[in-house]
mmCIF file of the C-alpha atoms, coordinates in Angstrom:
data_MODEL
# 
_entry.id   MODEL 
# 
loop_
_atom_site.group_PDB 
_atom_site.id 
_atom_site.type_symbol 
_atom_site.label_atom_id 
_atom_site.label_alt_id 
_atom_site.label_comp_id 
_atom_site.label_asym_id 
_atom_site.label_entity_id 
_atom_site.label_seq_id 
_atom_site.pdbx_PDB_ins_code 
_atom_site.Cartn_x 
_atom_site.Cartn_y 
_atom_site.Cartn_z 
_atom_site.occupancy 
_atom_site.B_iso_or_equiv 
_atom_site.pdbx_formal_charge 
_atom_site.auth_seq_id 
_atom_site.auth_comp_id 
_atom_site.auth_asym_id 
_atom_site.auth_atom_id 
_atom_site.pdbx_PDB_model_num 
ATOM 1   C CA . UNK A 1 1   ? -0.059 -0.171 0.028   1.00 0.00 ? 1   UNK A CA 1 
ATOM 2   C CA . UNK A 1 2   ? 2.922  2.278  0.889   1.00 0.00 ? 2   UNK A CA 1 
ATOM 3   C CA . UNK A 1 3   ? 4.605  1.654  -2.682  1.00 0.00 ? 3   UNK A CA 1 
ATOM 4   C CA . UNK A 1 4   ? 1.604  2.537  -4.418  1.00 0.00 ? 4   UNK A CA 1 
ATOM 5   C CA . UNK A 1 5   ? 1.077  5.745  -2.623  1.00 0.00 ? 5   UNK A CA 1 
ATOM 6   C CA . UNK A 1 6   ? 4.492  6.726  -3.316  1.00 0.00 ? 6   UNK A CA 1 
ATOM 7   C CA . UNK A 1 7   ? 4.063  6.180  -7.059  1.00 0.00 ? 7   UNK A CA 1 
ATOM 8   C CA . UNK A 1 8   ? 0.914  8.448  -6.914  1.00 0.00 ? 8   UNK A CA 1 
ATOM 9   C CA . UNK A 1 9   ? 2.997  11.232 -5.532  1.00 0.00 ? 9   UNK A CA 1 
ATOM 10  C CA . UNK A 1 10  ? 5.789  11.030 -7.859  1.00 0.00 ? 10  UNK A CA 1 
ATOM 11  C CA . UNK A 1 11  ? 3.161  10.885 -10.845 1.00 0.00 ? 11  UNK A CA 1 
ATOM 12  C CA . UNK A 1 12  ? 1.530  14.153 -9.393  1.00 0.00 ? 12  UNK A CA 1 
ATOM 13  C CA . UNK A 1 13  ? 4.811  15.905 -9.137  1.00 0.00 ? 13  UNK A CA 1 
ATOM 14  C CA . UNK A 1 14  ? 6.133  15.094 -12.724 1.00 0.00 ? 14  UNK A CA 1 
ATOM 15  C CA . UNK A 1 15  ? 2.794  16.333 -14.049 1.00 0.00 ? 15  UNK A CA 1 
ATOM 16  C CA . UNK A 1 16  ? 3.104  19.501 -12.160 1.00 0.00 ? 16  UNK A CA 1 
ATOM 17  C CA . UNK A 1 17  ? 6.380  20.248 -13.627 1.00 0.00 ? 17  UNK A CA 1 
ATOM 18  C CA . UNK A 1 18  ? 5.402  19.458 -16.966 1.00 0.00 ? 18  UNK A CA 1 
ATOM 19  C CA . UNK A 1 19  ? 2.445  22.094 -16.867 1.00 0.00 ? 19  UNK A CA 1 
ATOM 20  C CA . UNK A 1 20  ? 4.792  25.087 -15.247 1.00 0.00 ? 20  UNK A CA 1 
ATOM 21  C CA . UNK A 1 21  ? 5.050  28.011 -17.196 1.00 0.00 ? 21  UNK A CA 1 
ATOM 22  C CA . UNK A 1 22  ? 8.201  28.884 -19.148 1.00 0.00 ? 22  UNK A CA 1 
ATOM 23  C CA . UNK A 1 23  ? 9.978  31.828 -17.579 1.00 0.00 ? 23  UNK A CA 1 
ATOM 24  C CA . UNK A 1 24  ? 10.044 35.028 -19.437 1.00 0.00 ? 24  UNK A CA 1 
ATOM 25  C CA . UNK A 1 25  ? 11.832 38.472 -18.669 1.00 0.00 ? 25  UNK A CA 1 
ATOM 26  C CA . UNK A 1 26  ? 9.507  40.170 -21.119 1.00 0.00 ? 26  UNK A CA 1 
ATOM 27  C CA . UNK A 1 27  ? 6.127  39.851 -23.292 1.00 0.00 ? 27  UNK A CA 1 
ATOM 28  C CA . UNK A 1 28  ? 5.603  42.368 -25.734 1.00 0.00 ? 28  UNK A CA 1 
ATOM 29  C CA . UNK A 1 29  ? 3.159  40.393 -27.768 1.00 0.00 ? 29  UNK A CA 1 
ATOM 30  C CA . UNK A 1 30  ? 0.252  42.369 -25.836 1.00 0.00 ? 30  UNK A CA 1 
ATOM 31  C CA . UNK A 1 31  ? -1.701 42.958 -22.751 1.00 0.00 ? 31  UNK A CA 1 
ATOM 32  C CA . UNK A 1 32  ? 0.562  45.716 -21.518 1.00 0.00 ? 32  UNK A CA 1 
ATOM 33  C CA . UNK A 1 33  ? 3.280  43.831 -19.703 1.00 0.00 ? 33  UNK A CA 1 
ATOM 34  C CA . UNK A 1 34  ? 6.154  44.365 -22.284 1.00 0.00 ? 34  UNK A CA 1 
ATOM 35  C CA . UNK A 1 35  ? 8.253  47.151 -23.519 1.00 0.00 ? 35  UNK A CA 1 
ATOM 36  C CA . UNK A 1 36  ? 10.298 47.762 -26.859 1.00 0.00 ? 36  UNK A CA 1 
ATOM 37  C CA . UNK A 1 37  ? 13.816 49.400 -26.218 1.00 0.00 ? 37  UNK A CA 1 
ATOM 38  C CA . UNK A 1 38  ? 14.874 51.019 -29.456 1.00 0.00 ? 38  UNK A CA 1 
ATOM 39  C CA . UNK A 1 39  ? 17.903 49.611 -30.674 1.00 0.00 ? 39  UNK A CA 1 
ATOM 40  C CA . UNK A 1 40  ? 21.213 51.663 -30.224 1.00 0.00 ? 40  UNK A CA 1 
ATOM 41  C CA . UNK A 1 41  ? 23.664 52.891 -32.933 1.00 0.00 ? 41  UNK A CA 1 
ATOM 42  C CA . UNK A 1 42  ? 25.999 50.308 -34.102 1.00 0.00 ? 42  UNK A CA 1 
ATOM 43  C CA . UNK A 1 43  ? 23.796 47.608 -32.305 1.00 0.00 ? 43  UNK A CA 1 
ATOM 44  C CA . UNK A 1 44  ? 20.933 47.507 -35.224 1.00 0.00 ? 44  UNK A CA 1 
ATOM 45  C CA . UNK A 1 45  ? 19.732 51.067 -34.914 1.00 0.00 ? 45  UNK A CA 1 
ATOM 46  C CA . UNK A 1 46  ? 20.531 54.116 -36.836 1.00 0.00 ? 46  UNK A CA 1 
ATOM 47  C CA . UNK A 1 47  ? 23.319 56.348 -35.858 1.00 0.00 ? 47  UNK A CA 1 
ATOM 48  C CA . UNK A 1 48  ? 23.085 60.264 -35.871 1.00 0.00 ? 48  UNK A CA 1 
ATOM 49  C CA . UNK A 1 49  ? 25.247 62.779 -37.273 1.00 0.00 ? 49  UNK A CA 1 
ATOM 50  C CA . UNK A 1 50  ? 25.313 66.500 -36.857 1.00 0.00 ? 50  UNK A CA 1 
ATOM 51  C CA . UNK A 1 51  ? 27.406 69.846 -37.814 1.00 0.00 ? 51  UNK A CA 1 
ATOM 52  C CA . UNK A 1 52  ? 28.841 71.973 -35.001 1.00 0.00 ? 52  UNK A CA 1 
ATOM 53  C CA . UNK A 1 53  ? 27.447 75.227 -34.179 1.00 0.00 ? 53  UNK A CA 1 
ATOM 54  C CA . UNK A 1 54  ? 30.943 76.206 -33.390 1.00 0.00 ? 54  UNK A CA 1 
ATOM 55  C CA . UNK A 1 55  ? 33.758 76.869 -35.640 1.00 0.00 ? 55  UNK A CA 1 
ATOM 56  C CA . UNK A 1 56  ? 37.350 76.454 -35.839 1.00 0.00 ? 56  UNK A CA 1 
ATOM 57  C CA . UNK A 1 57  ? 39.742 79.515 -36.558 1.00 0.00 ? 57  UNK A CA 1 
ATOM 58  C CA . UNK A 1 58  ? 42.462 77.459 -38.268 1.00 0.00 ? 58  UNK A CA 1 
ATOM 59  C CA . UNK A 1 59  ? 43.795 73.824 -38.818 1.00 0.00 ? 59  UNK A CA 1 
ATOM 60  C CA . UNK A 1 60  ? 45.847 73.941 -35.478 1.00 0.00 ? 60  UNK A CA 1 
ATOM 61  C CA . UNK A 1 61  ? 43.888 71.793 -32.830 1.00 0.00 ? 61  UNK A CA 1 
ATOM 62  C CA . UNK A 1 62  ? 46.780 70.530 -30.904 1.00 0.00 ? 62  UNK A CA 1 
ATOM 63  C CA . UNK A 1 63  ? 50.562 69.779 -30.322 1.00 0.00 ? 63  UNK A CA 1 
ATOM 64  C CA . UNK A 1 64  ? 50.218 66.168 -31.938 1.00 0.00 ? 64  UNK A CA 1 
ATOM 65  C CA . UNK A 1 65  ? 47.825 64.306 -33.906 1.00 0.00 ? 65  UNK A CA 1 
ATOM 66  C CA . UNK A 1 66  ? 46.464 62.512 -30.995 1.00 0.00 ? 66  UNK A CA 1 
ATOM 67  C CA . UNK A 1 67  ? 46.053 65.876 -29.003 1.00 0.00 ? 67  UNK A CA 1 
ATOM 68  C CA . UNK A 1 68  ? 44.230 67.300 -32.142 1.00 0.00 ? 68  UNK A CA 1 
ATOM 69  C CA . UNK A 1 69  ? 41.838 64.519 -32.133 1.00 0.00 ? 69  UNK A CA 1 
ATOM 70  C CA . UNK A 1 70  ? 41.042 64.731 -28.639 1.00 0.00 ? 70  UNK A CA 1 
ATOM 71  C CA . UNK A 1 71  ? 40.415 68.398 -29.003 1.00 0.00 ? 71  UNK A CA 1 
ATOM 72  C CA . UNK A 1 72  ? 38.048 67.866 -31.797 1.00 0.00 ? 72  UNK A CA 1 
ATOM 73  C CA . UNK A 1 73  ? 36.088 64.981 -30.226 1.00 0.00 ? 73  UNK A CA 1 
ATOM 74  C CA . UNK A 1 74  ? 35.666 67.483 -27.256 1.00 0.00 ? 74  UNK A CA 1 
ATOM 75  C CA . UNK A 1 75  ? 34.201 69.968 -29.465 1.00 0.00 ? 75  UNK A CA 1 
ATOM 76  C CA . UNK A 1 76  ? 31.664 67.642 -30.676 1.00 0.00 ? 76  UNK A CA 1 
ATOM 77  C CA . UNK A 1 77  ? 30.456 66.730 -27.314 1.00 0.00 ? 77  UNK A CA 1 
ATOM 78  C CA . UNK A 1 78  ? 30.327 70.035 -25.840 1.00 0.00 ? 78  UNK A CA 1 
ATOM 79  C CA . UNK A 1 79  ? 28.705 71.804 -28.616 1.00 0.00 ? 79  UNK A CA 1 
ATOM 80  C CA . UNK A 1 80  ? 25.201 73.385 -28.838 1.00 0.00 ? 80  UNK A CA 1 
ATOM 81  C CA . UNK A 1 81  ? 24.040 71.251 -31.740 1.00 0.00 ? 81  UNK A CA 1 
ATOM 82  C CA . UNK A 1 82  ? 24.878 68.019 -30.006 1.00 0.00 ? 82  UNK A CA 1 
ATOM 83  C CA . UNK A 1 83  ? 21.596 66.035 -29.560 1.00 0.00 ? 83  UNK A CA 1 
ATOM 84  C CA . UNK A 1 84  ? 20.468 65.352 -25.986 1.00 0.00 ? 84  UNK A CA 1 
ATOM 85  C CA . UNK A 1 85  ? 21.669 61.514 -26.002 1.00 0.00 ? 85  UNK A CA 1 
ATOM 86  C CA . UNK A 1 86  ? 24.721 59.804 -27.434 1.00 0.00 ? 86  UNK A CA 1 
ATOM 87  C CA . UNK A 1 87  ? 28.530 60.267 -27.523 1.00 0.00 ? 87  UNK A CA 1 
ATOM 88  C CA . UNK A 1 88  ? 29.858 61.623 -30.485 1.00 0.00 ? 88  UNK A CA 1 
ATOM 89  C CA . UNK A 1 89  ? 33.294 61.840 -32.228 1.00 0.00 ? 89  UNK A CA 1 
ATOM 90  C CA . UNK A 1 90  ? 34.689 64.189 -34.962 1.00 0.00 ? 90  UNK A CA 1 
ATOM 91  C CA . UNK A 1 91  ? 34.598 62.853 -38.491 1.00 0.00 ? 91  UNK A CA 1 
ATOM 92  C CA . UNK A 1 92  ? 38.051 63.682 -39.623 1.00 0.00 ? 92  UNK A CA 1 
ATOM 93  C CA . UNK A 1 93  ? 41.248 61.646 -40.992 1.00 0.00 ? 93  UNK A CA 1 
ATOM 94  C CA . UNK A 1 94  ? 44.743 61.887 -39.992 1.00 0.00 ? 94  UNK A CA 1 
ATOM 95  C CA . UNK A 1 95  ? 47.535 59.539 -38.919 1.00 0.00 ? 95  UNK A CA 1 
ATOM 96  C CA . UNK A 1 96  ? 45.842 59.236 -35.601 1.00 0.00 ? 96  UNK A CA 1 
ATOM 97  C CA . UNK A 1 97  ? 42.257 58.705 -37.099 1.00 0.00 ? 97  UNK A CA 1 
ATOM 98  C CA . UNK A 1 98  ? 41.577 57.042 -40.303 1.00 0.00 ? 98  UNK A CA 1 
ATOM 99  C CA . UNK A 1 99  ? 39.542 53.847 -41.622 1.00 0.00 ? 99  UNK A CA 1 
ATOM 100 C CA . UNK A 1 100 ? 42.123 51.542 -40.133 1.00 0.00 ? 100 UNK A CA 1 
ATOM 101 C CA . UNK A 1 101 ? 42.780 53.482 -36.772 1.00 0.00 ? 101 UNK A CA 1 
ATOM 102 C CA . UNK A 1 102 ? 40.355 55.079 -34.155 1.00 0.00 ? 102 UNK A CA 1 
ATOM 103 C CA . UNK A 1 103 ? 37.856 55.232 -37.206 1.00 0.00 ? 103 UNK A CA 1 
ATOM 104 C CA . UNK A 1 104 ? 34.292 56.459 -36.273 1.00 0.00 ? 104 UNK A CA 1 
ATOM 105 C CA . UNK A 1 105 ? 31.912 55.103 -38.962 1.00 0.00 ? 105 UNK A CA 1 
ATOM 106 C CA . UNK A 1 106 ? 30.734 51.588 -38.653 1.00 0.00 ? 106 UNK A CA 1 
ATOM 107 C CA . UNK A 1 107 ? 30.343 49.315 -41.946 1.00 0.00 ? 107 UNK A CA 1 
ATOM 108 C CA . UNK A 1 108 ? 26.717 48.712 -43.633 1.00 0.00 ? 108 UNK A CA 1 
ATOM 109 C CA . UNK A 1 109 ? 25.382 51.405 -41.039 1.00 0.00 ? 109 UNK A CA 1 
ATOM 110 C CA . UNK A 1 110 ? 22.593 53.740 -41.612 1.00 0.00 ? 110 UNK A CA 1 
ATOM 111 C CA . UNK A 1 111 ? 23.264 57.401 -40.574 1.00 0.00 ? 111 UNK A CA 1 
ATOM 112 C CA . UNK A 1 112 ? 20.620 59.917 -39.912 1.00 0.00 ? 112 UNK A CA 1 
ATOM 113 C CA . UNK A 1 113 ? 20.358 63.643 -39.326 1.00 0.00 ? 113 UNK A CA 1 
ATOM 114 C CA . UNK A 1 114 ? 20.301 64.736 -35.409 1.00 0.00 ? 114 UNK A CA 1 
ATOM 115 C CA . UNK A 1 115 ? 16.410 64.611 -35.716 1.00 0.00 ? 115 UNK A CA 1 
ATOM 116 C CA . UNK A 1 116 ? 17.115 60.941 -35.611 1.00 0.00 ? 116 UNK A CA 1 
ATOM 117 C CA . UNK A 1 117 ? 14.692 60.163 -38.776 1.00 0.00 ? 117 UNK A CA 1 
ATOM 118 C CA . UNK A 1 118 ? 16.127 62.064 -42.126 1.00 0.00 ? 118 UNK A CA 1 
ATOM 119 C CA . UNK A 1 119 ? 18.197 59.512 -43.929 1.00 0.00 ? 119 UNK A CA 1 
ATOM 120 C CA . UNK A 1 120 ? 21.860 60.616 -44.720 1.00 0.00 ? 120 UNK A CA 1 
ATOM 121 C CA . UNK A 1 121 ? 23.010 57.427 -46.166 1.00 0.00 ? 121 UNK A CA 1 
ATOM 122 C CA . UNK A 1 122 ? 24.526 53.930 -45.363 1.00 0.00 ? 122 UNK A CA 1 
ATOM 123 C CA . UNK A 1 123 ? 28.034 52.771 -45.095 1.00 0.00 ? 123 UNK A CA 1 
ATOM 124 C CA . UNK A 1 124 ? 29.973 50.384 -47.304 1.00 0.00 ? 124 UNK A CA 1 
ATOM 125 C CA . UNK A 1 125 ? 31.462 47.616 -45.705 1.00 0.00 ? 125 UNK A CA 1 
ATOM 126 C CA . UNK A 1 126 ? 34.622 49.418 -45.555 1.00 0.00 ? 126 UNK A CA 1 
ATOM 127 C CA . UNK A 1 127 ? 33.044 51.885 -43.312 1.00 0.00 ? 127 UNK A CA 1 
ATOM 128 C CA . UNK A 1 128 ? 32.923 54.860 -45.645 1.00 0.00 ? 128 UNK A CA 1 
ATOM 129 C CA . UNK A 1 129 ? 30.411 56.672 -48.032 1.00 0.00 ? 129 UNK A CA 1 
ATOM 130 C CA . UNK A 1 130 ? 30.381 56.280 -51.864 1.00 0.00 ? 130 UNK A CA 1 
ATOM 131 C CA . UNK A 1 131 ? 27.947 57.147 -54.295 1.00 0.00 ? 131 UNK A CA 1 
ATOM 132 C CA . UNK A 1 132 ? 24.883 59.425 -53.805 1.00 0.00 ? 132 UNK A CA 1 
ATOM 133 C CA . UNK A 1 133 ? 23.614 60.179 -50.209 1.00 0.00 ? 133 UNK A CA 1 
ATOM 134 C CA . UNK A 1 134 ? 19.794 60.465 -49.960 1.00 0.00 ? 134 UNK A CA 1 
ATOM 135 C CA . UNK A 1 135 ? 20.419 63.694 -47.984 1.00 0.00 ? 135 UNK A CA 1 
ATOM 136 C CA . UNK A 1 136 ? 23.197 66.023 -46.886 1.00 0.00 ? 136 UNK A CA 1 
ATOM 137 C CA . UNK A 1 137 ? 23.810 66.371 -43.086 1.00 0.00 ? 137 UNK A CA 1 
ATOM 138 C CA . UNK A 1 138 ? 22.029 69.700 -43.266 1.00 0.00 ? 138 UNK A CA 1 
ATOM 139 C CA . UNK A 1 139 ? 19.611 71.114 -45.766 1.00 0.00 ? 139 UNK A CA 1 
ATOM 140 C CA . UNK A 1 140 ? 21.549 71.894 -48.798 1.00 0.00 ? 140 UNK A CA 1 
ATOM 141 C CA . UNK A 1 141 ? 19.365 74.953 -50.168 1.00 0.00 ? 141 UNK A CA 1 
ATOM 142 C CA . UNK A 1 142 ? 20.958 78.141 -48.729 1.00 0.00 ? 142 UNK A CA 1 
ATOM 143 C CA . UNK A 1 143 ? 23.720 76.676 -46.628 1.00 0.00 ? 143 UNK A CA 1 
ATOM 144 C CA . UNK A 1 144 ? 26.988 77.714 -47.743 1.00 0.00 ? 144 UNK A CA 1 
ATOM 145 C CA . UNK A 1 145 ? 28.890 76.142 -44.836 1.00 0.00 ? 145 UNK A CA 1 
ATOM 146 C CA . UNK A 1 146 ? 31.818 73.554 -44.738 1.00 0.00 ? 146 UNK A CA 1 
ATOM 147 C CA . UNK A 1 147 ? 33.171 71.228 -42.258 1.00 0.00 ? 147 UNK A CA 1 
ATOM 148 C CA . UNK A 1 148 ? 37.018 70.493 -42.193 1.00 0.00 ? 148 UNK A CA 1 
ATOM 149 C CA . UNK A 1 149 ? 37.417 66.629 -42.513 1.00 0.00 ? 149 UNK A CA 1 
ATOM 150 C CA . UNK A 1 150 ? 41.156 66.208 -43.725 1.00 0.00 ? 150 UNK A CA 1 
ATOM 151 C CA . UNK A 1 151 ? 39.566 62.877 -45.748 1.00 0.00 ? 151 UNK A CA 1 
ATOM 152 C CA . UNK A 1 152 ? 41.421 62.459 -48.948 1.00 0.00 ? 152 UNK A CA 1 
ATOM 153 C CA . UNK A 1 153 ? 39.356 60.255 -51.475 1.00 0.00 ? 153 UNK A CA 1 
ATOM 154 C CA . UNK A 1 154 ? 40.996 58.783 -54.245 1.00 0.00 ? 154 UNK A CA 1 
ATOM 155 C CA . UNK A 1 155 ? 39.261 57.795 -57.662 1.00 0.00 ? 155 UNK A CA 1 
ATOM 156 C CA . UNK A 1 156 ? 38.251 54.347 -56.600 1.00 0.00 ? 156 UNK A CA 1 
ATOM 157 C CA . UNK A 1 157 ? 36.377 55.852 -53.441 1.00 0.00 ? 157 UNK A CA 1 
ATOM 158 C CA . UNK A 1 158 ? 38.956 54.957 -50.735 1.00 0.00 ? 158 UNK A CA 1 
ATOM 159 C CA . UNK A 1 159 ? 39.323 57.177 -47.897 1.00 0.00 ? 159 UNK A CA 1 
ATOM 160 C CA . UNK A 1 160 ? 42.658 57.931 -46.040 1.00 0.00 ? 160 UNK A CA 1 
ATOM 161 C CA . UNK A 1 161 ? 43.948 60.428 -44.066 1.00 0.00 ? 161 UNK A CA 1 
ATOM 162 C CA . UNK A 1 162 ? 48.042 60.081 -44.983 1.00 0.00 ? 162 UNK A CA 1 
ATOM 163 C CA . UNK A 1 163 ? 48.063 62.942 -47.068 1.00 0.00 ? 163 UNK A CA 1 
ATOM 164 C CA . UNK A 1 164 ? 49.498 65.562 -44.522 1.00 0.00 ? 164 UNK A CA 1 
ATOM 165 C CA . UNK A 1 165 ? 49.062 68.276 -46.859 1.00 0.00 ? 165 UNK A CA 1 
ATOM 166 C CA . UNK A 1 166 ? 45.341 67.801 -46.650 1.00 0.00 ? 166 UNK A CA 1 
ATOM 167 C CA . UNK A 1 167 ? 45.209 67.622 -42.937 1.00 0.00 ? 167 UNK A CA 1 
ATOM 168 C CA . UNK A 1 168 ? 47.476 70.654 -41.634 1.00 0.00 ? 168 UNK A CA 1 
ATOM 169 C CA . UNK A 1 169 ? 49.993 68.089 -40.730 1.00 0.00 ? 169 UNK A CA 1 
ATOM 170 C CA . UNK A 1 170 ? 47.722 66.232 -38.670 1.00 0.00 ? 170 UNK A CA 1 
ATOM 171 C CA . UNK A 1 171 ? 45.473 69.317 -37.464 1.00 0.00 ? 171 UNK A CA 1 
ATOM 172 C CA . UNK A 1 172 ? 48.704 70.620 -35.796 1.00 0.00 ? 172 UNK A CA 1 
ATOM 173 C CA . UNK A 1 173 ? 49.512 73.479 -38.348 1.00 0.00 ? 173 UNK A CA 1 
ATOM 174 C CA . UNK A 1 174 ? 48.204 76.921 -39.220 1.00 0.00 ? 174 UNK A CA 1 
ATOM 175 C CA . UNK A 1 175 ? 50.475 77.310 -41.938 1.00 0.00 ? 175 UNK A CA 1 
ATOM 176 C CA . UNK A 1 176 ? 49.571 79.328 -45.380 1.00 0.00 ? 176 UNK A CA 1 
ATOM 177 C CA . UNK A 1 177 ? 51.657 76.912 -46.982 1.00 0.00 ? 177 UNK A CA 1 
ATOM 178 C CA . UNK A 1 178 ? 49.559 73.496 -45.971 1.00 0.00 ? 178 UNK A CA 1 
ATOM 179 C CA . UNK A 1 179 ? 45.779 72.803 -46.477 1.00 0.00 ? 179 UNK A CA 1 
ATOM 180 C CA . UNK A 1 180 ? 43.041 70.909 -44.890 1.00 0.00 ? 180 UNK A CA 1 
ATOM 181 C CA . UNK A 1 181 ? 40.278 68.734 -46.960 1.00 0.00 ? 181 UNK A CA 1 
ATOM 182 C CA . UNK A 1 182 ? 36.899 69.869 -46.283 1.00 0.00 ? 182 UNK A CA 1 
ATOM 183 C CA . UNK A 1 183 ? 33.270 68.833 -46.977 1.00 0.00 ? 183 UNK A CA 1 
ATOM 184 C CA . UNK A 1 184 ? 29.989 70.612 -47.793 1.00 0.00 ? 184 UNK A CA 1 
ATOM 185 C CA . UNK A 1 185 ? 26.240 70.199 -48.124 1.00 0.00 ? 185 UNK A CA 1 
ATOM 186 C CA . UNK A 1 186 ? 25.746 68.083 -51.115 1.00 0.00 ? 186 UNK A CA 1 
ATOM 187 C CA . UNK A 1 187 ? 24.532 64.506 -51.856 1.00 0.00 ? 187 UNK A CA 1 
ATOM 188 C CA . UNK A 1 188 ? 27.679 63.703 -53.559 1.00 0.00 ? 188 UNK A CA 1 
ATOM 189 C CA . UNK A 1 189 ? 29.314 61.240 -51.050 1.00 0.00 ? 189 UNK A CA 1 
ATOM 190 C CA . UNK A 1 190 ? 32.851 62.588 -52.169 1.00 0.00 ? 190 UNK A CA 1 
ATOM 191 C CA . UNK A 1 191 ? 32.289 66.300 -52.120 1.00 0.00 ? 191 UNK A CA 1 
ATOM 192 C CA . UNK A 1 192 ? 30.556 65.812 -48.838 1.00 0.00 ? 192 UNK A CA 1 
ATOM 193 C CA . UNK A 1 193 ? 33.225 64.573 -47.043 1.00 0.00 ? 193 UNK A CA 1 
ATOM 194 C CA . UNK A 1 194 ? 36.312 65.354 -48.541 1.00 0.00 ? 194 UNK A CA 1 
ATOM 195 C CA . UNK A 1 195 ? 39.151 66.152 -51.022 1.00 0.00 ? 195 UNK A CA 1 
ATOM 196 C CA . UNK A 1 196 ? 38.906 64.322 -54.309 1.00 0.00 ? 196 UNK A CA 1 
ATOM 197 C CA . UNK A 1 197 ? 40.191 64.567 -57.700 1.00 0.00 ? 197 UNK A CA 1 
ATOM 198 C CA . UNK A 1 198 ? 37.095 65.683 -59.108 1.00 0.00 ? 198 UNK A CA 1 
ATOM 199 C CA . UNK A 1 199 ? 36.956 68.930 -57.085 1.00 0.00 ? 199 UNK A CA 1 
ATOM 200 C CA . UNK A 1 200 ? 39.950 69.366 -55.142 1.00 0.00 ? 200 UNK A CA 1 
ATOM 201 C CA . UNK A 1 201 ? 38.259 70.576 -52.092 1.00 0.00 ? 201 UNK A CA 1 
ATOM 202 C CA . UNK A 1 202 ? 40.875 72.098 -49.538 1.00 0.00 ? 202 UNK A CA 1 
ATOM 203 C CA . UNK A 1 203 ? 41.702 75.271 -48.052 1.00 0.00 ? 203 UNK A CA 1 
ATOM 204 C CA . UNK A 1 204 ? 44.680 76.834 -46.386 1.00 0.00 ? 204 UNK A CA 1 
ATOM 205 C CA . UNK A 1 205 ? 45.140 75.926 -42.829 1.00 0.00 ? 205 UNK A CA 1 
ATOM 206 C CA . UNK A 1 206 ? 45.464 79.350 -41.778 1.00 0.00 ? 206 UNK A CA 1 
ATOM 207 C CA . UNK A 1 207 ? 42.000 79.967 -43.608 1.00 0.00 ? 207 UNK A CA 1 
ATOM 208 C CA . UNK A 1 208 ? 43.841 82.809 -45.682 1.00 0.00 ? 208 UNK A CA 1 
ATOM 209 C CA . UNK A 1 209 ? 41.216 81.938 -48.756 1.00 0.00 ? 209 UNK A CA 1 
ATOM 210 C CA . UNK A 1 210 ? 38.326 80.851 -46.812 1.00 0.00 ? 210 UNK A CA 1 
ATOM 211 C CA . UNK A 1 211 ? 36.286 83.251 -49.014 1.00 0.00 ? 211 UNK A CA 1 
ATOM 212 C CA . UNK A 1 212 ? 36.943 80.577 -51.725 1.00 0.00 ? 212 UNK A CA 1 
ATOM 213 C CA . UNK A 1 213 ? 34.838 77.878 -49.863 1.00 0.00 ? 213 UNK A CA 1 
ATOM 214 C CA . UNK A 1 214 ? 32.216 79.610 -47.530 1.00 0.00 ? 214 UNK A CA 1 
ATOM 215 C CA . UNK A 1 215 ? 31.280 82.809 -45.903 1.00 0.00 ? 215 UNK A CA 1 
ATOM 216 C CA . UNK A 1 216 ? 32.685 81.604 -42.536 1.00 0.00 ? 216 UNK A CA 1 
ATOM 217 C CA . UNK A 1 217 ? 35.123 79.620 -40.751 1.00 0.00 ? 217 UNK A CA 1 
ATOM 218 C CA . UNK A 1 218 ? 34.693 75.583 -41.067 1.00 0.00 ? 218 UNK A CA 1 
ATOM 219 C CA . UNK A 1 219 ? 32.741 73.649 -38.838 1.00 0.00 ? 219 UNK A CA 1 
ATOM 220 C CA . UNK A 1 220 ? 33.284 70.306 -37.482 1.00 0.00 ? 220 UNK A CA 1 
ATOM 221 C CA . UNK A 1 221 ? 31.351 66.972 -38.642 1.00 0.00 ? 221 UNK A CA 1 
ATOM 222 C CA . UNK A 1 222 ? 30.134 64.821 -35.796 1.00 0.00 ? 222 UNK A CA 1 
ATOM 223 C CA . UNK A 1 223 ? 29.127 61.224 -35.766 1.00 0.00 ? 223 UNK A CA 1 
ATOM 224 C CA . UNK A 1 224 ? 27.465 58.958 -32.946 1.00 0.00 ? 224 UNK A CA 1 
ATOM 225 C CA . UNK A 1 225 ? 29.081 56.175 -31.595 1.00 0.00 ? 225 UNK A CA 1 
# 
């Protein structure tokens, strides 16, 4: 009799275990219990890009290539145009920052304006922009601004920062004999982001000829990380 009773208890336990509800941390299928968190930049979500309100007065931004990058990144994160959330870095190229070192663009990533919705374009697998953009980072009409990038773009669409004549010697010089590459509001990716064989977009590091490219000092293009 005792053996039969034990078997009945064991069978009851097994049945209870089989009918137990599965554990779940969230149920977003309905019923008001679940929440959906938007994907973050670089993790499936769009990344934002903006142009600083502040401008630079020349191409000398630090005593070394690394120091100049630190200065420009700080400018992005303290600027009044920066969105209220996110961390940003300057989209510039030099020996200290380029597609092979400390690069700020993700591969195959969609980028949008600071409003979080207006598309700019999607990077290639090499983490650069090529071809035609959907939109410029700012409205094209009436915007005669430019931004310092130092980015050299060759005829095949490859980006680099190795041409120190287009980076004000890694953003450490304000010499009239050196230059920096710049971008401007356009849907041509090459013209939007830097110097290329077609338009030769560069300007003296001391900005002595800035009137050739804009009516004001250059800004910085900042990218969400």
